[in-house]
Amino acid sequence: MPYPFYQVDAFTDRTFAGNPAAIVLVDDVPSNEWMQHVAAEMSVSETAFLKAREGGAYDLRWFTPIAEVDLCGHATLAAAHVLWQDGHLAAGVRAVFETASGRLSAQQGEEWILMDFPAEEAEELDEQMGLALALGADPSYIGSNRLDILVELDSEATVRSLTPDMGALERIGMRGVIVTARATSDAYDFVSRYFAPRFGIPEDPVTGSAHCCLGPYWMEKLGRSDLVGYQASARGGTVGVEVAGDRVLLKGKAVTVLRGELLA
């Protein structure tokens, strides 16, 4: 039977910006192999599969074109957007997701969709791990959490101008590398970029889960828990972040670009 699917641009309020995610609604439990084939076919950073549970929650899984991942912000934002937009959830009802990273939720705010995610704080590393050579820039800080490497550079201009060696980044062995610096514009507190060649994503346009790390990091440096980040990829996107203990509230907007039926 056909499965409804959507493509949604997340962490943006306009089409053809932010990070595109494919959302597939299923009413059975597809095989991992089938979901991976679909994700490869969709060929966006993440394809999310949503299955309704009794009680109103949804099982949610995320796949890049080559592998399943444990946490994804932009596809969760896109999934919640689809549930409200097409009436699967009534306006104002909280979206609840059971995932590989535990229970996540999203709710509608006045301006943003707000998502409750785990904080993923980084711990400073003593070794350089070849990152200066891989990035072509000298880090002022290197840390890591269970998912990614976090690198601070000297300026927003340096972050924006990076042309990393993807082969060298892939050999580092983590899910991805977050690169960040303090923003020069008053509109944002920090900027970032995210590289995950090991998972088939040379550069991710906007990475919600990276902000689970960026939020706590910049809160400590700037002394504020409510922040706004800009991911300076070619498409670009804005992520609001509010840190509350071991949780992070991610804030974003989303726009549906297309809808259809998956016949495979």
Coordinates of C-alpha atoms in Angstrom, one line a residue:
M1 CA 0.0 0.0 0.0
P2 CA 1.2 3.6 -0.6
Y3 CA 2.7 5.5 2.3
P4 CA 2.1 9.3 2.6
F5 CA 5.3 11.3 2.5
Y6 CA 6.3 14.9 2.8
Q7 CA 9.4 17.0 2.2
V8 CA 9.8 19.9 4.7
D9 CA 12.4 22.6 4.9
A10 CA 13.2 22.9 8.6
F11 CA 14.7 25.7 10.7
T12 CA 13.5 28.3 8.2
D13 CA 10.4 30.3 7.4
R14 CA 10.9 30.1 3.6
T15 CA 11.1 27.4 1.0
F16 CA 14.5 26.3 -0.4
A17 CA 16.3 27.3 2.7
G18 CA 17.0 25.5 6.1
N19 CA 17.4 21.7 6.1
P20 CA 15.1 19.5 4.0
A21 CA 13.8 16.4 5.7
A22 CA 11.6 13.7 4.2
I23 CA 8.8 12.5 6.5
V24 CA 7.2 9.1 5.8
L25 CA 4.0 8.0 7.7
V26 CA 3.8 4.2 8.2
D27 CA 1.1 2.1 9.8
D28 CA 3.2 -1.1 10.2
V29 CA 6.8 -1.8 11.2
P30 CA 9.0 -1.6 8.0
S31 CA 12.2 -3.5 7.9
N32 CA 15.5 -1.6 8.5
E33 CA 16.6 -2.5 5.0
W34 CA 13.4 -0.9 3.4
M35 CA 13.8 2.3 5.5
Q36 CA 17.4 2.6 4.5
H37 CA 16.5 2.1 0.8
V38 CA 13.8 4.8 1.1
A39 CA 16.3 7.2 2.8
A40 CA 18.8 6.6 0.0
E41 CA 16.1 7.3 -2.6
M42 CA 15.0 10.5 -0.8
S43 CA 18.6 11.6 -0.8
V44 CA 18.2 14.3 1.9
S45 CA 20.2 14.6 5.1
E46 CA 17.5 12.7 7.1
T47 CA 14.4 10.7 6.3
A48 CA 12.1 10.2 9.3
F49 CA 9.6 7.4 9.7
L50 CA 6.6 8.0 11.9
K51 CA 4.3 5.3 13.3
A52 CA 1.4 6.1 15.6
R53 CA 1.2 4.3 18.9
E54 CA -1.8 3.7 21.1
G55 CA -2.2 6.7 23.5
G56 CA -1.2 9.4 20.9
A57 CA 2.6 9.1 20.8
Y58 CA 4.6 8.2 17.7
D59 CA 7.6 6.0 17.1
L60 CA 10.2 8.1 15.3
R61 CA 13.3 6.9 13.5
W62 CA 15.8 8.8 11.4
F63 CA 18.0 7.6 8.5
T64 CA 20.6 9.4 6.5
P65 CA 21.2 8.1 2.9
I66 CA 23.6 5.5 4.3
A67 CA 22.9 4.9 8.0
E68 CA 20.4 5.2 10.9
V69 CA 21.2 7.9 13.5
D70 CA 20.3 8.2 17.2
L71 CA 19.2 11.8 17.3
C72 CA 18.0 14.4 14.7
G73 CA 16.6 17.8 15.4
H74 CA 15.5 19.1 12.0
A75 CA 13.6 15.9 11.0
T76 CA 11.8 15.9 14.4
L77 CA 10.8 19.5 13.8
A78 CA 9.6 18.6 10.3
A79 CA 7.7 15.6 11.7
A80 CA 5.8 17.7 14.3
H81 CA 5.1 20.3 11.6
V82 CA 3.5 17.6 9.4
L83 CA 1.4 16.2 12.2
W84 CA -0.2 19.5 13.0
Q85 CA -0.4 20.8 9.4
D86 CA -2.3 17.7 8.1
G87 CA -4.5 17.2 11.2
H88 CA -3.0 14.1 12.6
L89 CA -2.7 16.1 15.8
A90 CA -5.1 18.9 16.7
A91 CA -3.7 22.4 17.0
G92 CA -2.2 22.9 20.5
V93 CA -1.8 19.2 21.2
R94 CA 1.8 18.3 22.2
A95 CA 3.6 15.9 19.8
V96 CA 5.3 13.0 21.6
F97 CA 8.0 10.8 20.0
E98 CA 9.6 7.6 21.2
T99 CA 13.1 7.5 19.8
A100 CA 16.6 5.9 20.2
S101 CA 17.4 9.0 22.4
G102 CA 14.4 8.5 24.6
R103 CA 11.1 10.4 24.7
L104 CA 11.2 13.7 22.8
S105 CA 8.3 16.2 22.5
A106 CA 7.3 19.3 20.5
Q107 CA 4.7 21.9 21.0
Q108 CA 3.4 24.9 19.1
G109 CA 4.5 28.3 20.3
E110 CA 3.5 31.8 19.2
E111 CA 6.4 32.1 16.7
W112 CA 8.3 28.8 16.8
I113 CA 7.8 25.1 17.2
L114 CA 9.5 24.2 20.5
M115 CA 11.2 20.8 21.0
D116 CA 12.3 19.3 24.3
F117 CA 15.6 17.5 23.7
P118 CA 18.4 16.1 25.9
A119 CA 21.4 18.4 26.5
E120 CA 24.6 16.9 24.9
E121 CA 27.4 18.8 26.7
A122 CA 30.9 18.5 25.4
E123 CA 34.0 17.7 27.5
E124 CA 37.3 19.3 26.5
L125 CA 39.8 17.1 24.8
D126 CA 43.6 17.4 25.2
E127 CA 44.5 16.1 21.8
Q128 CA 44.0 18.0 18.5
M129 CA 43.0 14.8 16.6
G130 CA 44.3 16.3 13.3
L131 CA 41.5 18.8 13.2
A132 CA 43.6 21.9 12.4
L133 CA 44.9 20.1 9.3
A134 CA 41.5 18.7 8.4
L135 CA 39.7 22.0 8.8
G136 CA 42.5 24.3 7.5
A137 CA 42.1 26.5 10.7
D138 CA 43.5 26.5 14.2
P139 CA 41.0 25.5 16.9
S140 CA 40.8 27.6 20.1
Y141 CA 38.8 24.7 21.7
I142 CA 38.1 21.1 21.0
G143 CA 35.6 19.0 22.9
S144 CA 33.4 16.0 22.3
N145 CA 30.2 14.4 23.5
R146 CA 28.7 10.9 22.7
L147 CA 27.8 12.1 19.2
D148 CA 30.2 14.7 17.8
I149 CA 33.4 16.7 18.0
L150 CA 32.9 20.4 18.9
V151 CA 35.5 22.9 17.6
E152 CA 35.5 26.6 18.4
L153 CA 37.4 28.9 15.9
D154 CA 38.6 32.5 16.2
S155 CA 35.8 34.2 14.3
E156 CA 32.6 33.9 12.3
A157 CA 34.5 34.8 9.1
T158 CA 36.8 31.8 9.7
V159 CA 33.8 29.5 10.2
R160 CA 32.1 30.7 7.0
S161 CA 35.3 30.4 4.9
L162 CA 36.1 26.8 5.8
T163 CA 36.7 24.3 3.0
P164 CA 37.5 21.1 5.1
D165 CA 39.2 18.0 3.9
M166 CA 36.2 15.6 4.1
G167 CA 38.4 12.5 3.9
A168 CA 40.3 13.6 7.0
L169 CA 37.1 14.5 8.9
E170 CA 35.6 11.1 8.0
R171 CA 38.7 9.3 9.6
I172 CA 38.1 11.0 12.9
G173 CA 35.4 8.4 13.7
M174 CA 32.7 10.4 15.3
R175 CA 29.2 11.1 13.9
G176 CA 30.2 14.6 12.8
V177 CA 32.2 17.7 13.5
I178 CA 30.5 20.9 14.8
V179 CA 32.5 24.1 14.1
T180 CA 31.4 27.3 15.8
A181 CA 32.4 30.9 16.7
R182 CA 30.7 33.9 18.3
A183 CA 28.5 35.8 15.9
T184 CA 29.4 39.3 14.7
S185 CA 25.7 40.2 14.0
D186 CA 23.5 41.3 16.9
A187 CA 20.8 39.0 15.4
Y188 CA 22.6 35.9 16.6
D189 CA 24.7 34.8 19.5
F190 CA 26.8 32.3 17.7
V191 CA 27.3 30.7 14.2
S192 CA 28.1 27.1 13.3
R193 CA 28.6 24.6 10.5
Y194 CA 28.3 20.8 10.7
F195 CA 30.2 18.2 8.7
A196 CA 29.3 14.5 8.8
P197 CA 31.0 12.7 5.8
R198 CA 31.1 9.4 7.7
F199 CA 27.3 9.3 7.5
G200 CA 27.0 10.4 3.9
I201 CA 26.5 14.1 4.7
P202 CA 29.5 16.2 3.7
E203 CA 27.9 19.3 5.1
D204 CA 24.5 19.3 6.8
P205 CA 22.5 22.5 6.1
V206 CA 21.0 23.0 9.6
T207 CA 21.6 20.5 12.5
G208 CA 19.2 20.7 15.4
S209 CA 21.0 18.0 17.4
A210 CA 24.3 19.9 17.2
H211 CA 22.5 22.7 19.1
C212 CA 22.0 20.3 22.0
C213 CA 25.8 20.7 22.4
L214 CA 26.1 24.3 21.2
G215 CA 23.5 25.6 23.6
P216 CA 25.2 24.5 26.8
Y217 CA 28.6 25.5 25.4
W218 CA 27.7 29.0 24.6
M219 CA 25.6 29.4 27.7
E220 CA 28.7 28.9 29.8
K221 CA 30.7 31.4 27.6
L222 CA 28.1 34.1 27.3
G223 CA 26.3 33.7 30.7
R224 CA 22.8 33.4 29.2
S225 CA 20.6 30.4 28.8
D226 CA 18.3 31.7 26.0
L227 CA 20.3 32.0 22.8
V228 CA 19.9 32.1 19.0
G229 CA 22.3 30.4 16.6
Y230 CA 22.7 30.7 12.9
Q231 CA 24.0 27.7 10.9
A232 CA 26.0 29.2 8.1
S233 CA 25.7 26.6 5.4
A234 CA 24.8 27.5 1.8
R235 CA 21.1 27.2 2.6
G236 CA 21.4 28.6 6.1
G237 CA 19.0 28.3 9.1
T238 CA 18.1 29.7 12.5
V239 CA 17.8 27.7 15.7
G240 CA 16.7 29.1 19.0
V241 CA 18.1 27.4 22.0
E242 CA 17.0 27.5 25.7
V243 CA 19.1 25.5 28.2
A244 CA 17.4 24.1 31.3
G245 CA 19.6 21.7 33.2
D246 CA 20.0 18.4 31.4
R247 CA 17.4 19.4 28.7
V248 CA 17.5 21.8 25.8
L249 CA 14.6 23.5 24.2
L250 CA 15.2 23.8 20.5
K251 CA 13.1 26.4 18.6
G252 CA 12.5 26.5 14.9
K253 CA 10.1 27.1 12.0
A254 CA 9.3 24.8 9.1
V255 CA 7.7 25.0 5.6
T256 CA 6.3 22.1 3.6
V257 CA 7.7 21.9 0.0
L258 CA 6.0 18.8 -1.4
R259 CA 3.7 15.9 -0.5
G260 CA 3.0 12.7 -2.2
E261 CA 2.7 8.9 -2.0
L262 CA 5.6 6.4 -1.7
L263 CA 4.7 3.4 -3.9
A264 CA 7.7 1.2 -3.3

